mmCIF file of C-alpha atoms in Angstrom:
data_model
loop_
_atom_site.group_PDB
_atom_site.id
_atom_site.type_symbol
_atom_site.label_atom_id
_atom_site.label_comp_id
_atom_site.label_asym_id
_atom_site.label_seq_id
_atom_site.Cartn_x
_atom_site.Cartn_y
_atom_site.Cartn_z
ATOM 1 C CA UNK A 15 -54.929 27.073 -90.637
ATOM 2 C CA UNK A 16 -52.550 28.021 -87.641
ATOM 3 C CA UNK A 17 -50.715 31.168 -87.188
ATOM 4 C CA UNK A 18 -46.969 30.881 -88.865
ATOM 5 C CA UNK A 19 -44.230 30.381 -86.118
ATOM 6 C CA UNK A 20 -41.048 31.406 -85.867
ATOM 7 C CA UNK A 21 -39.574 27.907 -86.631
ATOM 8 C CA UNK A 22 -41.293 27.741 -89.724
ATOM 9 C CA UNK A 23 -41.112 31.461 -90.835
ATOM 10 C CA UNK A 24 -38.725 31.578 -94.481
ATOM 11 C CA UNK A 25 -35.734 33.223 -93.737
ATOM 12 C CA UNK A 26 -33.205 35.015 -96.371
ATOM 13 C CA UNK A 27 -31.415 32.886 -98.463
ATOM 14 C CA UNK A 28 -27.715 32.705 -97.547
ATOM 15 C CA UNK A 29 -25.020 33.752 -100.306
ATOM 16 C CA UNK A 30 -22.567 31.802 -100.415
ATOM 17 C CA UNK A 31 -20.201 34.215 -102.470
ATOM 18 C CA UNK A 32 -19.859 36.806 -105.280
ATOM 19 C CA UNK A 33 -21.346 34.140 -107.885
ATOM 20 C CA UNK A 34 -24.282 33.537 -105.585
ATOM 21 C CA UNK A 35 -24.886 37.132 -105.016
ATOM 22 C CA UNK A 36 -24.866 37.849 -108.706
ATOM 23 C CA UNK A 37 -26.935 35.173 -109.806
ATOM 24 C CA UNK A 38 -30.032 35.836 -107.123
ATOM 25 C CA UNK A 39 -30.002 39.442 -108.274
ATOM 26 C CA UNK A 40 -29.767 38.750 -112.178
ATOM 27 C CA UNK A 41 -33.080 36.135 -111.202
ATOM 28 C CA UNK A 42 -34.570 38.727 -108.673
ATOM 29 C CA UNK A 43 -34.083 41.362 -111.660
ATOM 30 C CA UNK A 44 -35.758 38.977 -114.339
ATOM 31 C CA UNK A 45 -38.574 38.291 -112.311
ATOM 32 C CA UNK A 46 -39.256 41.763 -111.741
ATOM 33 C CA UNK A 47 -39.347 42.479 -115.278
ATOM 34 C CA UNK A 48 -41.941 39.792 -115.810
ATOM 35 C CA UNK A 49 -43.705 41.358 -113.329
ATOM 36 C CA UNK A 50 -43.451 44.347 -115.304
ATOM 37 C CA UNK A 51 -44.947 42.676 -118.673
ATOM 38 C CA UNK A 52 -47.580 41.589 -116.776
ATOM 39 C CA UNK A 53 -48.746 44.927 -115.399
ATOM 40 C CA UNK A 54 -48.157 46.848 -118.802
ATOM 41 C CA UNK A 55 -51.011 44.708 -120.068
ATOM 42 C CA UNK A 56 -53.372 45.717 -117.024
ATOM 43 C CA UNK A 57 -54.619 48.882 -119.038
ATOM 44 C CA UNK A 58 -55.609 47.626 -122.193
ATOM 45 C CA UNK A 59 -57.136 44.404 -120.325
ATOM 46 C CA UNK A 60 -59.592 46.540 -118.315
ATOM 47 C CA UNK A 61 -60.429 48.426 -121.533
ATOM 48 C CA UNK A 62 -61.223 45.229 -123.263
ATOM 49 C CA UNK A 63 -63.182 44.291 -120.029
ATOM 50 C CA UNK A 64 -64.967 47.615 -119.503
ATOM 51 C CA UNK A 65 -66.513 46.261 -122.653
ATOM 52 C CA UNK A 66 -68.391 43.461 -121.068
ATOM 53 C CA UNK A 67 -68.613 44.518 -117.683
ATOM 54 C CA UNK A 68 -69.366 47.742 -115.522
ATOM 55 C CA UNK A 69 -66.300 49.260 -113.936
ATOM 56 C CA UNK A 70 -67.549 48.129 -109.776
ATOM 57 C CA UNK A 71 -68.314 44.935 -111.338
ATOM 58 C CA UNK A 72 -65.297 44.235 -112.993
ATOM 59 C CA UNK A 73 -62.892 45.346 -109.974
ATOM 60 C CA UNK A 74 -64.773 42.890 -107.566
ATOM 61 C CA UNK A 75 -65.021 40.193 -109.656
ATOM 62 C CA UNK A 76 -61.757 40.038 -111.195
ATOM 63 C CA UNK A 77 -60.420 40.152 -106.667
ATOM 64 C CA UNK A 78 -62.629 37.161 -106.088
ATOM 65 C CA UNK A 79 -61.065 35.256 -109.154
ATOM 66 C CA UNK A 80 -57.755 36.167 -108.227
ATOM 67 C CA UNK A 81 -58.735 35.299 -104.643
ATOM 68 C CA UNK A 82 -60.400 31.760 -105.416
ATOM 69 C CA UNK A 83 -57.097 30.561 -107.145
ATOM 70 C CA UNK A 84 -54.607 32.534 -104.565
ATOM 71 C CA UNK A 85 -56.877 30.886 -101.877
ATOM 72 C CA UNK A 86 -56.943 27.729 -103.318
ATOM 73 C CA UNK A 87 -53.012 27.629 -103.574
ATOM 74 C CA UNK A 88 -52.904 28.877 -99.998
ATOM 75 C CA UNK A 89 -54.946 25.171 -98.954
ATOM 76 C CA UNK A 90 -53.783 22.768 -101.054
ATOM 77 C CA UNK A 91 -50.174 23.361 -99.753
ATOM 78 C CA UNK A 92 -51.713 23.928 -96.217
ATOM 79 C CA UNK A 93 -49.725 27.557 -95.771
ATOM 80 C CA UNK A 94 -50.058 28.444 -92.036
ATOM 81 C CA UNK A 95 -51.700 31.639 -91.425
ATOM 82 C CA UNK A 96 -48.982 34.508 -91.152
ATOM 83 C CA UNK A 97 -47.895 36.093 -88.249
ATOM 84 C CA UNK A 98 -50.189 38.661 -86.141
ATOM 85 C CA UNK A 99 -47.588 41.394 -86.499
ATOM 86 C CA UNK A 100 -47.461 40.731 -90.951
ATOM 87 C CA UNK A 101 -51.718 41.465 -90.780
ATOM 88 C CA UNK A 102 -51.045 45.238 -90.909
ATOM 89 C CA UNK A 103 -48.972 45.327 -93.701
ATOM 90 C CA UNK A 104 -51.221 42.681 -95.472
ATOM 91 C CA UNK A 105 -54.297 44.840 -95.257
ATOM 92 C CA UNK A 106 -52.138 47.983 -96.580
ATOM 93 C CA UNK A 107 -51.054 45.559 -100.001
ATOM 94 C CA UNK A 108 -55.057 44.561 -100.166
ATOM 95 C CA UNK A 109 -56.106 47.942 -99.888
ATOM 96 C CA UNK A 110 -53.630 49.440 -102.345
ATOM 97 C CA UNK A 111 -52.743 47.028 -104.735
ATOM 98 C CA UNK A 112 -56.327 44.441 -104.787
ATOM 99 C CA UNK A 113 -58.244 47.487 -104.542
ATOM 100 C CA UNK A 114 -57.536 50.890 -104.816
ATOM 101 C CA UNK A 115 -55.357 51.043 -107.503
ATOM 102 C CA UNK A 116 -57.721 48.855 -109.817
ATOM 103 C CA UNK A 117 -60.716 50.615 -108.557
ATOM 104 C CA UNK A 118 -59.138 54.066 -109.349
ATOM 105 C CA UNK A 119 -57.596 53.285 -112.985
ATOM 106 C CA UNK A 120 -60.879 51.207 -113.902
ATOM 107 C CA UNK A 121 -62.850 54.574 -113.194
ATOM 108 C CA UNK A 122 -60.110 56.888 -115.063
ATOM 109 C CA UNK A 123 -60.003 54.340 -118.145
ATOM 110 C CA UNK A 124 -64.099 54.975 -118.780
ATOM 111 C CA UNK A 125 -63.160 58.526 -119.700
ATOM 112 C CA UNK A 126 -59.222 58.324 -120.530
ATOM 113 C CA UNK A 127 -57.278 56.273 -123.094
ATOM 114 C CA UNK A 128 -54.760 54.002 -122.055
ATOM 115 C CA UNK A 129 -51.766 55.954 -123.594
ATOM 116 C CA UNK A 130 -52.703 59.141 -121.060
ATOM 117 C CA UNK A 131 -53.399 56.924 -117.835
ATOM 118 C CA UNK A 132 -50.175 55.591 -118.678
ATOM 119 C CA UNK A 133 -48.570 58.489 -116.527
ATOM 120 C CA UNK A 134 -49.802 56.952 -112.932
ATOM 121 C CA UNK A 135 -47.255 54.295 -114.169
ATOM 122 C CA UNK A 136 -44.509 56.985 -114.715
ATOM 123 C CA UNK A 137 -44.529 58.296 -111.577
ATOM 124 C CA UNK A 138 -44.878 55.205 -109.338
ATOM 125 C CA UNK A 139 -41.388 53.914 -109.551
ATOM 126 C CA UNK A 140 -40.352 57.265 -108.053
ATOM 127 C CA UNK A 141 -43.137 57.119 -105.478
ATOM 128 C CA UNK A 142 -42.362 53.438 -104.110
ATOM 129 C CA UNK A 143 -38.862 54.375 -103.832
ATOM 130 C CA UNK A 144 -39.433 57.633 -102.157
ATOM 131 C CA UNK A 145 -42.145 55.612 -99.693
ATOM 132 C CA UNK A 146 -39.813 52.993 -99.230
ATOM 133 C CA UNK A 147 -37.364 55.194 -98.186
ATOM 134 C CA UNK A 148 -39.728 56.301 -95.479
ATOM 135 C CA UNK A 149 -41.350 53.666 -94.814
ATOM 136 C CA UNK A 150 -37.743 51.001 -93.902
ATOM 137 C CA UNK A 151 -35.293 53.075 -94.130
ATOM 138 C CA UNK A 152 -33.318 52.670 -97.726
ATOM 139 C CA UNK A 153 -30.727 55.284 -98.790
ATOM 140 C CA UNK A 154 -30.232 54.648 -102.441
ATOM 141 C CA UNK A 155 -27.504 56.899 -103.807
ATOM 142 C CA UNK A 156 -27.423 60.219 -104.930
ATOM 143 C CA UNK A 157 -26.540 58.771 -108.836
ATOM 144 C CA UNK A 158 -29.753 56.170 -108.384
ATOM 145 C CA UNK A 159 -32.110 59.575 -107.621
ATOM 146 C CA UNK A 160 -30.683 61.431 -110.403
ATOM 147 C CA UNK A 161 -31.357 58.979 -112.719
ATOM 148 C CA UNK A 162 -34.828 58.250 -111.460
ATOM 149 C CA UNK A 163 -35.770 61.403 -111.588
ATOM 150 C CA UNK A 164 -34.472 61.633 -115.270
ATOM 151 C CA UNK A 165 -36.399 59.113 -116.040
ATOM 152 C CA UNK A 166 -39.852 60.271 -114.677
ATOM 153 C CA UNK A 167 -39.174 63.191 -115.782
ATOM 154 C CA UNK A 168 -39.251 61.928 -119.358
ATOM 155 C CA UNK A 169 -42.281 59.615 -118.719
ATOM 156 C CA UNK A 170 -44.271 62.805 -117.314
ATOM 157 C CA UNK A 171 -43.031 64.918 -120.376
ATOM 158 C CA UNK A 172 -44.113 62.628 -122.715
ATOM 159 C CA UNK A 173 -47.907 61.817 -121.191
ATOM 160 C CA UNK A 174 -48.358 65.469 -120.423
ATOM 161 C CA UNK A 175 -47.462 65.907 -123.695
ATOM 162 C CA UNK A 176 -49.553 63.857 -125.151
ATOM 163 C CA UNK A 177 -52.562 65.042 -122.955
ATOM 164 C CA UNK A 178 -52.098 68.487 -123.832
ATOM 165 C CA UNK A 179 -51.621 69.504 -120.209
ATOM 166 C CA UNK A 180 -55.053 69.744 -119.515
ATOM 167 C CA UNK A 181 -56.301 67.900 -115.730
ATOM 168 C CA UNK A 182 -59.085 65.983 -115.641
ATOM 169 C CA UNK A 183 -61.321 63.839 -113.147
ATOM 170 C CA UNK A 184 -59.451 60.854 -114.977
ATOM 171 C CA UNK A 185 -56.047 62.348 -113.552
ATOM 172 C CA UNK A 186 -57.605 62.734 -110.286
ATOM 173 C CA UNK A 187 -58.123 59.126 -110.131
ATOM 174 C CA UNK A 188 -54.872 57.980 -111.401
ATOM 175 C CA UNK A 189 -52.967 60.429 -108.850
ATOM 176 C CA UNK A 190 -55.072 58.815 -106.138
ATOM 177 C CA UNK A 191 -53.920 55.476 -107.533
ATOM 178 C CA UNK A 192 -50.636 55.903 -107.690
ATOM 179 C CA UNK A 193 -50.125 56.866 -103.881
ATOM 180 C CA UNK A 194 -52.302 53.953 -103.193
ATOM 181 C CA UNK A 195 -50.554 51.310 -105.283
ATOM 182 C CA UNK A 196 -46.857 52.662 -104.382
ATOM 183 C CA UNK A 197 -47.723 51.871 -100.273
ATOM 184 C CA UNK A 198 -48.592 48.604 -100.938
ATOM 185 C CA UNK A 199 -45.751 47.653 -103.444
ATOM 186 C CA UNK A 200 -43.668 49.156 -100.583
ATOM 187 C CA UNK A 201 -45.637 47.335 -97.970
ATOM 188 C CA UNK A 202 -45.626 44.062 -100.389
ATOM 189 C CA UNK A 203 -41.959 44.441 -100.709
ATOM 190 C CA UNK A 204 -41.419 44.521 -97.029
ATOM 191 C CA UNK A 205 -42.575 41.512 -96.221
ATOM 192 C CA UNK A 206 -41.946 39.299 -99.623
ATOM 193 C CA UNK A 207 -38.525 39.588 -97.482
ATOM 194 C CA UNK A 208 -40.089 37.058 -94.742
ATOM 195 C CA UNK A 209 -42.427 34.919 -96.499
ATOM 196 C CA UNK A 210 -43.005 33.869 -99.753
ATOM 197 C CA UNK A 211 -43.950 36.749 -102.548
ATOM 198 C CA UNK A 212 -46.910 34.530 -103.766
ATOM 199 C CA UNK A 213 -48.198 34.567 -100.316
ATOM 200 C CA UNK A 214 -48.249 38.213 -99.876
ATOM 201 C CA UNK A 215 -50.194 38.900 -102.720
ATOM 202 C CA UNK A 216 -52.515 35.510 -101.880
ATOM 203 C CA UNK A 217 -53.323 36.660 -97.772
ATOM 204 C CA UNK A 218 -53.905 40.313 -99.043
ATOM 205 C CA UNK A 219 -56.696 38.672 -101.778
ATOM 206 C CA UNK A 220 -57.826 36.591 -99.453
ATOM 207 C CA UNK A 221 -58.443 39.443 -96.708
ATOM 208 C CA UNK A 222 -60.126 41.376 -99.322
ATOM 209 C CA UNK A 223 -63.156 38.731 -99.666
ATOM 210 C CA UNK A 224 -65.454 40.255 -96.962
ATOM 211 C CA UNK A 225 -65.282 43.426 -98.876
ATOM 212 C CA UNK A 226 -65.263 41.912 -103.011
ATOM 213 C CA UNK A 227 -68.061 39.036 -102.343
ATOM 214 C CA UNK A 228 -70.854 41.977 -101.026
ATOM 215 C CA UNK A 229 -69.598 44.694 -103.852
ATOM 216 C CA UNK A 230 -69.733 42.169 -106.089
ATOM 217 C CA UNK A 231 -73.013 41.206 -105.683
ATOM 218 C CA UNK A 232 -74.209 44.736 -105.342
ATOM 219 C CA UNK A 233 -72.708 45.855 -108.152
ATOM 220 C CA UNK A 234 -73.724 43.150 -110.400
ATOM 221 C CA UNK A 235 -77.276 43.917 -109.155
ATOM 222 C CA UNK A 236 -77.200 47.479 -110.856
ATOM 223 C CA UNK A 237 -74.356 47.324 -113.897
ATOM 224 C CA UNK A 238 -75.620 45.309 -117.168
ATOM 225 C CA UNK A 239 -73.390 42.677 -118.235
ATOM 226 C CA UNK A 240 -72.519 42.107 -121.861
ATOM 227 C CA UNK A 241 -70.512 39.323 -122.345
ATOM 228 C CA UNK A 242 -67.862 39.739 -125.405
ATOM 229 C CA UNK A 243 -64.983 37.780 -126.465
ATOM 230 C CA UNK A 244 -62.872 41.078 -125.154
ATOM 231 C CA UNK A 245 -64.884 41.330 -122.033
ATOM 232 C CA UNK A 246 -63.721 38.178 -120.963
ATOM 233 C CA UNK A 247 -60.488 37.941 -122.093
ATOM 234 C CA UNK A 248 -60.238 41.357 -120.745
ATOM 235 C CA UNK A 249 -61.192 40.000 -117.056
ATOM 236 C CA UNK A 250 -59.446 36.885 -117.278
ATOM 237 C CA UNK A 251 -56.128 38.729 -117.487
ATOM 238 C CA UNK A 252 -56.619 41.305 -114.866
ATOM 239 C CA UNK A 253 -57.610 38.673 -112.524
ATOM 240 C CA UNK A 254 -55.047 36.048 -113.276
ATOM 241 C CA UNK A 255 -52.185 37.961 -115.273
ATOM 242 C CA UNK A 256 -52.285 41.308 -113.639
ATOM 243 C CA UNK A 257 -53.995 40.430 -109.954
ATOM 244 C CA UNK A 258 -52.203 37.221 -109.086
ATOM 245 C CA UNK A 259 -49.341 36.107 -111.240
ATOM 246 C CA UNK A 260 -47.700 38.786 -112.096
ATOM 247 C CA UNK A 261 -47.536 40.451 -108.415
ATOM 248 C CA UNK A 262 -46.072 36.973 -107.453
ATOM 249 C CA UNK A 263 -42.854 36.944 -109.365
ATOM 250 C CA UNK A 264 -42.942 41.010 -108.865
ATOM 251 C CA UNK A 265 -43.026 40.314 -105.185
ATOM 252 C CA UNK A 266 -40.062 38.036 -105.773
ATOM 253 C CA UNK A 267 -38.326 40.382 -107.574
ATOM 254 C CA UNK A 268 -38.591 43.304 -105.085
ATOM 255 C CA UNK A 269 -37.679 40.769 -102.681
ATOM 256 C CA UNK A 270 -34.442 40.014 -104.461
ATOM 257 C CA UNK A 271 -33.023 43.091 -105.577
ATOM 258 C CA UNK A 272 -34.882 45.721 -103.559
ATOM 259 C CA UNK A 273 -37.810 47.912 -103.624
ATOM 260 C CA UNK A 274 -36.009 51.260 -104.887
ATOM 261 C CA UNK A 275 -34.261 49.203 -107.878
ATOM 262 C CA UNK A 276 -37.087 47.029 -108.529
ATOM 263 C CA UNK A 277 -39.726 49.866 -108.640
ATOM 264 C CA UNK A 278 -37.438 51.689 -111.695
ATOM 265 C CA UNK A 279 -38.084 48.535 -114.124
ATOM 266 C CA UNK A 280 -41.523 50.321 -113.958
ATOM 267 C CA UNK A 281 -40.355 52.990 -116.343
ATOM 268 C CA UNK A 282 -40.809 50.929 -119.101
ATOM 269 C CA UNK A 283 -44.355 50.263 -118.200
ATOM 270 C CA UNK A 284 -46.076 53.353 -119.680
ATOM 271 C CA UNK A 285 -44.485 52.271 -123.091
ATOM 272 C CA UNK A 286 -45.063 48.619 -123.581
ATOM 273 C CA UNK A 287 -48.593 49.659 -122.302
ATOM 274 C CA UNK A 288 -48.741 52.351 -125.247
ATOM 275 C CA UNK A 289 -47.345 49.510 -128.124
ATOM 276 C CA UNK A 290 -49.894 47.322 -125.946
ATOM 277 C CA UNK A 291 -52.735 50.007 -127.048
ATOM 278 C CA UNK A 292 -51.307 50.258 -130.298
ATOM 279 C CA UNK A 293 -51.850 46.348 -131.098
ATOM 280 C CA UNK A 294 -54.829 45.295 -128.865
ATOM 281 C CA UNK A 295 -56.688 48.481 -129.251
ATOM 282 C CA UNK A 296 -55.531 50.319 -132.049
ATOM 283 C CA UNK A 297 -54.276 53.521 -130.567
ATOM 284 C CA UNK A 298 -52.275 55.716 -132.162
ATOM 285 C CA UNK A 299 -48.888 55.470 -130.769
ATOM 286 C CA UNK A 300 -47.377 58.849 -130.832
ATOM 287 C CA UNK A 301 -43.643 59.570 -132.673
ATOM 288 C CA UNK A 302 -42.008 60.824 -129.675
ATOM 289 C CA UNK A 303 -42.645 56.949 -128.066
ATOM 290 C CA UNK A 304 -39.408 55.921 -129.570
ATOM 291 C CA UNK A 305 -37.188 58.960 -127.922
ATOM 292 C CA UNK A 306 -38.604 58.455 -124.601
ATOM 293 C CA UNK A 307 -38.155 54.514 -124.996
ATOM 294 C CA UNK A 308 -34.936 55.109 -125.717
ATOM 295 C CA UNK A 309 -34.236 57.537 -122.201
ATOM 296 C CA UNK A 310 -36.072 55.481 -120.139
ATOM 297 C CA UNK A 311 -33.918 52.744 -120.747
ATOM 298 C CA UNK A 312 -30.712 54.723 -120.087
ATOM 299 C CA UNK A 313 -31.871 55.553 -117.098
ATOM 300 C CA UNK A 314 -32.942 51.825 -116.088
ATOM 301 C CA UNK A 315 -29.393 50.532 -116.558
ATOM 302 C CA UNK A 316 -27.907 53.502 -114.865
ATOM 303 C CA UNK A 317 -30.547 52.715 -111.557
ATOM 304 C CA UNK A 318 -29.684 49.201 -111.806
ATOM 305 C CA UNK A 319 -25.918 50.160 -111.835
ATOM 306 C CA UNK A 320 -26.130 52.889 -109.174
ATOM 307 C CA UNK A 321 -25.491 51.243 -105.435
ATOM 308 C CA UNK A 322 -27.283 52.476 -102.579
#
């Protein structure tokens, strides 16, 4: 594969007027939100897998899936290897989103439920926007932070809650995740505004391989394998759902509407993932769910309203 010129790099899509404009951001926003389904389901997936498979195992084999068909996508339509200057930014999106942040949760979710590691998710919309900020420079307005902070604010009430306020060495690894995972969504989002979002997510699983292939086989080596109905469903979804397809058409979304709006969709994650517990896993989903279902979605449309 050759390095990506210039002359063949994507460039922005022109709007041709007000109806244009309207109709990229309602798509941009849509795909988001799929991209948002997708990750809600990452939770109870890698409980279901944690069934089959040891955490280190699981992580590195459900990368190498994702990378086999993100790799295989990448050569069949003969993509040209990105720019020099993109490798950076690639290596940030492998290291947060292929592996830390899986890594991390997998290892909270062997002594948490998925209802209390649902706060990580809380918080990271208002992380990626507050790294995005730093990171390129967006000024969303002082209406759009309110808002977002409302919202987290009733995400972290209700998960605290929930917890009863006690820390653990699960929260340790899902505040460690979260910092991880919201630089490389903001990374990711920075360049799915130069090349496609499903190759952003494809190069960084790719790049990952010299580190999945060895852990994998290492950790195979040493954690048992039981193979389950759950297991594998559990790993087929993380590595295909979660890993690949649904940080494509986030990618896109981000892309589209930008990383600050984008990133508050996200406060509905912690409670599909909780009526996601409730079916797949049979959780009890608390009675307060409804209340704080009901604020984080005032404060999605009023982020989605607010102009930066």
């Amino acid at each position: 594969m050759r390095a990506q010129s210039s002359a063949t790099r994507p460039t922005a899509i022109a709007v041709d007027g007000p109806d244009t404009a309207s109709g990229i951001r309602s798509l941009g926003t849509l795909q988001a939100a799929l991209g948002v389904v997708a990750f809600s389901l990452t939770f109870p997936a890698t409980a279901w897998g944690l069934e089959g498979f040891g955490p280190w195992s699981l992580i590195a084999v459900r990368s190498i899936l994702a990378a086999v068909i993100a790799g295989g996508c990448l050569l069949a339509l003969r993509v040209p290897l990105p720019e020099r200057r993109h490798w950076f930014g690639l290596a940030v999106v492998g290291a947060g989103v292929v592996l830390g942040f899986p890594l991390l949760t997998t290892l909270a979710l062997q002594t948490s439920t998925t209802a209390h590691a649902a706060v990580v998710v809380g918080l990271l919309p208002l992380t990626t926007a507050l790294l995005s900020a730093l990171r390129i420079g967006t000024r969303p307005s002082r209406t759009f932070w309110i808002a977002a902070l409302a919202g987290a604010a009733a995400v972290i009430a209700f998960t605290v809650q929930q917890s009863g306020g006690a820390l653990t060495t699960a929260d340790a690894y899902l505040f460690g995740a979260l910092l991880v995972c919201a630089a490389g969504y903001t990374e990711g989002g920075r360049l799915a505004r130069v090349m496609p979002g499903w190759q952003v997510i494809g190069w960084a699983l790719v790049l990952c391989l010299p580190v999945t292939v060895p852990m994998a086989a290492l950790a195979l080596s040493f954690e048992p394998v039981h193979l389950t109905g759950h297991g594998v469903a559990g790993l087929l979804w993380v590595a295909v759902g979660s890993q690949f397809l649904g940080l494509v058409v986030w990618y896109r979304g981000m892309a589209a509407i930008g990383i600050p709006k984008a990133s508050q969709l996200q406060l509905a994650q912690p409670l599909l993932t909780l009526v996601w517990s409730v079916l797949l896993l049979g959780e009890h989903l608390p009675v307060a769910a409804p209340l704080t279902a009901a604020a984080v979605l005032v404060c999605i449309a009023v982020t989605q309203r607010a102009r930066g």
